[in-house]
mmCIF file with all atom_site columns, C-alpha atoms in Angstrom:
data_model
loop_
_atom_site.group_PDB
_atom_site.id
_atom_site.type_symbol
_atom_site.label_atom_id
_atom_site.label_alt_id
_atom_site.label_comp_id
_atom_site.label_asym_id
_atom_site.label_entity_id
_atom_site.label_seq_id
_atom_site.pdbx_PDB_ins_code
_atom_site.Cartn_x
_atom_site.Cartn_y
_atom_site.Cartn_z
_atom_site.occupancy
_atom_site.B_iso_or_equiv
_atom_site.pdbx_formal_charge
_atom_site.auth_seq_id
_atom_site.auth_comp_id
_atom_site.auth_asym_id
_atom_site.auth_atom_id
_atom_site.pdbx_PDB_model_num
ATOM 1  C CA . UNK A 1 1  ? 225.312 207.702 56.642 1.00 66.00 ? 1  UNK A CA 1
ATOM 2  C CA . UNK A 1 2  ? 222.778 206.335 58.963 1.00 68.00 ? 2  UNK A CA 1
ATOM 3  C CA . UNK A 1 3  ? 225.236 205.053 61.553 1.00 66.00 ? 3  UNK A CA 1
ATOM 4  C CA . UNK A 1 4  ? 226.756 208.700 61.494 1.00 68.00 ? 4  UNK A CA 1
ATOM 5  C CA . UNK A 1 5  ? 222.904 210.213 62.138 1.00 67.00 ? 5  UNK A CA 1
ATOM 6  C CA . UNK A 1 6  ? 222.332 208.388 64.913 1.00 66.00 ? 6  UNK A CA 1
ATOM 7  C CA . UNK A 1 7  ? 225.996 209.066 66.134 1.00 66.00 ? 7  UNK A CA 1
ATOM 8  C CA . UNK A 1 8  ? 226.408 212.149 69.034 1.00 69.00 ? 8  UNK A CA 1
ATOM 9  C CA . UNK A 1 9  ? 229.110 212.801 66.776 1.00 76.00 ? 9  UNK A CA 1
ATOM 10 C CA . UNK A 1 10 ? 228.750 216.264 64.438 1.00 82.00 ? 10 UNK A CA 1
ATOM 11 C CA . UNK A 1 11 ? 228.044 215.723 60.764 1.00 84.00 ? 11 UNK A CA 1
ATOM 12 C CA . UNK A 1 12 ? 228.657 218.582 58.437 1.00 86.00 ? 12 UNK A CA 1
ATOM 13 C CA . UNK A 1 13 ? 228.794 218.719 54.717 1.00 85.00 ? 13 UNK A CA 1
ATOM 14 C CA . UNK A 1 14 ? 231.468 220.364 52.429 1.00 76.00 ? 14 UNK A CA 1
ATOM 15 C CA . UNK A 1 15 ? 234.905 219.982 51.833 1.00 66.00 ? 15 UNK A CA 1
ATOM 16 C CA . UNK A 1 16 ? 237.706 221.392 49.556 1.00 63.00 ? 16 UNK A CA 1
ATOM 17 C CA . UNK A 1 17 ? 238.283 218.205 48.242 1.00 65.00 ? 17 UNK A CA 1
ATOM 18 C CA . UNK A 1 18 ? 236.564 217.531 45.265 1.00 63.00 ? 18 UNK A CA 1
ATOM 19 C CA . UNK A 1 19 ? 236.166 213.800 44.551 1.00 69.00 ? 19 UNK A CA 1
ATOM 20 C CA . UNK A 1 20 ? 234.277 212.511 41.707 1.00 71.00 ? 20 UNK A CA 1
ATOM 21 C CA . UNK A 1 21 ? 231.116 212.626 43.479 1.00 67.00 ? 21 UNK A CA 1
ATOM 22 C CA . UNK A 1 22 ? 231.647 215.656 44.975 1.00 64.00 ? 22 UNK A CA 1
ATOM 23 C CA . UNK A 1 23 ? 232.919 218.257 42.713 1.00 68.00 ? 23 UNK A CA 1
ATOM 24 C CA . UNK A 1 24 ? 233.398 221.323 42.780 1.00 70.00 ? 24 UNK A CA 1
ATOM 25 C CA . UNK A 1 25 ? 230.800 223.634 42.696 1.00 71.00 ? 25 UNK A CA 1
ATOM 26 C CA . UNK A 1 26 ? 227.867 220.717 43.457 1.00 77.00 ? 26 UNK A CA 1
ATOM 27 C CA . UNK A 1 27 ? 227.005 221.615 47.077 1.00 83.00 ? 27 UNK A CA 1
ATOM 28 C CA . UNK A 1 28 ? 223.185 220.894 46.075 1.00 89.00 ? 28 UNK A CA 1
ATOM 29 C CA . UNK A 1 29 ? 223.648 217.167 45.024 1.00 88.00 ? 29 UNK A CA 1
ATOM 30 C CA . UNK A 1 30 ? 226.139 216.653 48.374 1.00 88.00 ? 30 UNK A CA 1
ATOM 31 C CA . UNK A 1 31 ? 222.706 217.877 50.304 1.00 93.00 ? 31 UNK A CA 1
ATOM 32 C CA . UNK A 1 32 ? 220.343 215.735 48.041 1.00 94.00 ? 32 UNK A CA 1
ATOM 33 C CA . UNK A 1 33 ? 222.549 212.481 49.156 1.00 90.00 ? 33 UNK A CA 1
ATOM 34 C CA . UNK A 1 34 ? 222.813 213.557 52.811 1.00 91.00 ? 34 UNK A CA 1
ATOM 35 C CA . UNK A 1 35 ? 218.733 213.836 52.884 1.00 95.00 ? 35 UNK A CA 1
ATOM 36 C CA . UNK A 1 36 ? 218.676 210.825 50.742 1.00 94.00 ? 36 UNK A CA 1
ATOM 37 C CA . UNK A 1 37 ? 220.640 208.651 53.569 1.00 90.00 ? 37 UNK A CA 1
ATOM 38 C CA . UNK A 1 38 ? 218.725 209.610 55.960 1.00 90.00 ? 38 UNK A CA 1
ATOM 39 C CA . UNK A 1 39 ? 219.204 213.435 56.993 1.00 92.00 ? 39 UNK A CA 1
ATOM 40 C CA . UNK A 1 40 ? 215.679 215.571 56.901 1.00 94.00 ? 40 UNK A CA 1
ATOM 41 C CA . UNK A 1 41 ? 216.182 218.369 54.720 1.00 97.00 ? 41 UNK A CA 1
ATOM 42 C CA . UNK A 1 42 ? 216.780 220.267 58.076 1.00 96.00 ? 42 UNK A CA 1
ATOM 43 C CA . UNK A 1 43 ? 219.244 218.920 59.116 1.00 93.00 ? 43 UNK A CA 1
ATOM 44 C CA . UNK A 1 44 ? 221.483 218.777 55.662 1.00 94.00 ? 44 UNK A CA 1
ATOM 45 C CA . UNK A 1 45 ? 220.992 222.437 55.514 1.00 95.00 ? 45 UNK A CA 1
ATOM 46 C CA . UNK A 1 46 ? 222.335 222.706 59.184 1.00 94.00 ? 46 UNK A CA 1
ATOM 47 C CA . UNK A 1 47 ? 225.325 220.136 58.267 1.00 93.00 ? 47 UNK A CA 1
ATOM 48 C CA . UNK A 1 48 ? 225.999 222.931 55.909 1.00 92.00 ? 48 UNK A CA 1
ATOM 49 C CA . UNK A 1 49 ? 226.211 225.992 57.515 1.00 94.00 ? 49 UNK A CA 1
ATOM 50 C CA . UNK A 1 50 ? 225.711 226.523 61.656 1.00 95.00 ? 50 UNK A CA 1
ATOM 51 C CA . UNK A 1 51 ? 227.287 222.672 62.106 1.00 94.00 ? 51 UNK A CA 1
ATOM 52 C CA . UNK A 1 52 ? 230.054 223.442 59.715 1.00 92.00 ? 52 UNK A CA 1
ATOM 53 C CA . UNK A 1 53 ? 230.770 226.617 61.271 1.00 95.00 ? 53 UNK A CA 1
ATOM 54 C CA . UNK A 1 54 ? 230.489 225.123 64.927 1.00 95.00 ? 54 UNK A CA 1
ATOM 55 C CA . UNK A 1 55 ? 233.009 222.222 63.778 1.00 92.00 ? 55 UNK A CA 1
ATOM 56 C CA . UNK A 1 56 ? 235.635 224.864 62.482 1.00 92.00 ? 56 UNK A CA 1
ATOM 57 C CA . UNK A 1 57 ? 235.261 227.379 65.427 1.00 96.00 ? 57 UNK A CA 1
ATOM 58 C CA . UNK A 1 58 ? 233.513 230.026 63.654 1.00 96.00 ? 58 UNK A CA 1
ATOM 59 C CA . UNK A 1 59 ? 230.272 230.259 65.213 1.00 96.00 ? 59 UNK A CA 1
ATOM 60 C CA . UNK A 1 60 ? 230.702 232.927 66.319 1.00 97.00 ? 60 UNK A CA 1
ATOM 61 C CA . UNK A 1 61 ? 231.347 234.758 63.128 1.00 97.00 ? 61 UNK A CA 1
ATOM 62 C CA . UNK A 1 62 ? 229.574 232.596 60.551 1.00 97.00 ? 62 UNK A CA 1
ATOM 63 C CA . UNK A 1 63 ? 226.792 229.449 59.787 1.00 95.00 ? 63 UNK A CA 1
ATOM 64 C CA . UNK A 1 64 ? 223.737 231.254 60.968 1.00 96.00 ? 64 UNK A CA 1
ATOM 65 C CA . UNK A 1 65 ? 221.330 234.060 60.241 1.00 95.00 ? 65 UNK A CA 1
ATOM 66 C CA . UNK A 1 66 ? 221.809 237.122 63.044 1.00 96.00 ? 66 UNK A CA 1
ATOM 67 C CA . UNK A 1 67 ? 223.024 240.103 63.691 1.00 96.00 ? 67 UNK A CA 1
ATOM 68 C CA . UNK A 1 68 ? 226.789 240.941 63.775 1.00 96.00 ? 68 UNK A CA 1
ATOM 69 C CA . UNK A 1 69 ? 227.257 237.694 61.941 1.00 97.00 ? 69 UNK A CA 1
ATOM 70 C CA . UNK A 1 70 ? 228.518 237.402 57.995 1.00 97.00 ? 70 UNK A CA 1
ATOM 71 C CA . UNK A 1 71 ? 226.237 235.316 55.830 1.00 92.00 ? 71 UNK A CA 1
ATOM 72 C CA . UNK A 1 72 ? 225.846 234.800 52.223 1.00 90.00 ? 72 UNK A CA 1
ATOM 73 C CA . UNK A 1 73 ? 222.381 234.329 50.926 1.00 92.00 ? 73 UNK A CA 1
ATOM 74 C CA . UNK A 1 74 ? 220.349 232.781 47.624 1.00 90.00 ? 74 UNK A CA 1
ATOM 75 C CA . UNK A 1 75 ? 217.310 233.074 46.794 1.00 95.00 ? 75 UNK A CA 1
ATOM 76 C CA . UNK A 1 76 ? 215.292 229.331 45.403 1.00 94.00 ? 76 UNK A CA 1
ATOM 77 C CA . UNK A 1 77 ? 212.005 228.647 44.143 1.00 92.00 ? 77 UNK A CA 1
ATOM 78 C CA . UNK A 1 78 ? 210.393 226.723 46.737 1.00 94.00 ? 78 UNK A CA 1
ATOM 79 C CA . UNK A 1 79 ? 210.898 225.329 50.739 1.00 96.00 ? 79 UNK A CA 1
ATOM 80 C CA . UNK A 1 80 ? 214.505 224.068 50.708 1.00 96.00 ? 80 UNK A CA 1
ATOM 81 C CA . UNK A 1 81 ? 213.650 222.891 54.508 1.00 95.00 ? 81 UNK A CA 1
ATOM 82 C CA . UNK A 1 82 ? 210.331 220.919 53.416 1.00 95.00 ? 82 UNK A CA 1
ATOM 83 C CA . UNK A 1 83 ? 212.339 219.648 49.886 1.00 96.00 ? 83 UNK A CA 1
ATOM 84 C CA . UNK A 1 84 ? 216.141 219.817 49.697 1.00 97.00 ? 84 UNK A CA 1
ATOM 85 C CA . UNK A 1 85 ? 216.100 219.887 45.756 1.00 96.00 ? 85 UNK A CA 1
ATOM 86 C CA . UNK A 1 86 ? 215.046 223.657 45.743 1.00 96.00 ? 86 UNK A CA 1
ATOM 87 C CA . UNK A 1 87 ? 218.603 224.315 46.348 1.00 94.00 ? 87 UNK A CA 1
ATOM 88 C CA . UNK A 1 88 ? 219.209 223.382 43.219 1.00 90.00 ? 88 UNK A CA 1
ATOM 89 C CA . UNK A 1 89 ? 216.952 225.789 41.870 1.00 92.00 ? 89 UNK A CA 1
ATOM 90 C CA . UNK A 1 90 ? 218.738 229.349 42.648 1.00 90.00 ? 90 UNK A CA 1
ATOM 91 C CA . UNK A 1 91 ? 216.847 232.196 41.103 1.00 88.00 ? 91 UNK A CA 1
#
């Protein structure tokens, strides 16, 4: 993960995959191990949504907070951006 940081390359999380480290329904945990090699929790939650979005060509629909755009929001106890964890914590 490191290598792929420091890359100019694009990382982004997700996939439809599912592999035994990644199920399913486990977004969270996928975050928790991007932050843990190496991503701030910043930059995990970007990987997830407006770097995902910008890899797939939907920017301009999707992956960020603003008008016009469709987003899908939780609510967490706590600072997901200070402590990626809180994502795990959907209230």
């Amino acid at each position: 993960m490191p290598w792929a940081i420091d890359s100019s390359s694009a990382t982004t999380a997700g996939s439809d995959a599912g592999t035994p480290l990644n199920r399913h329904g486990d977004y969270a945990a996928e975050l928790e191990l991007m932050v843990k090699y190496g991503m701030t929790p910043l930059e995990a939650i970007r990987a997830a949504t407006s770097t995902a979005a910008d890899a797939l060509g939907l920017g301009a629909e999707t992956g960020r907070i603003a008008p016009g755009l469709a987003a899908d929001l939780v609510a967490v106890a706590g600072q997901p951006a200070e402590r990626i964890q809180a994502l795990g914590d959907v209230r």
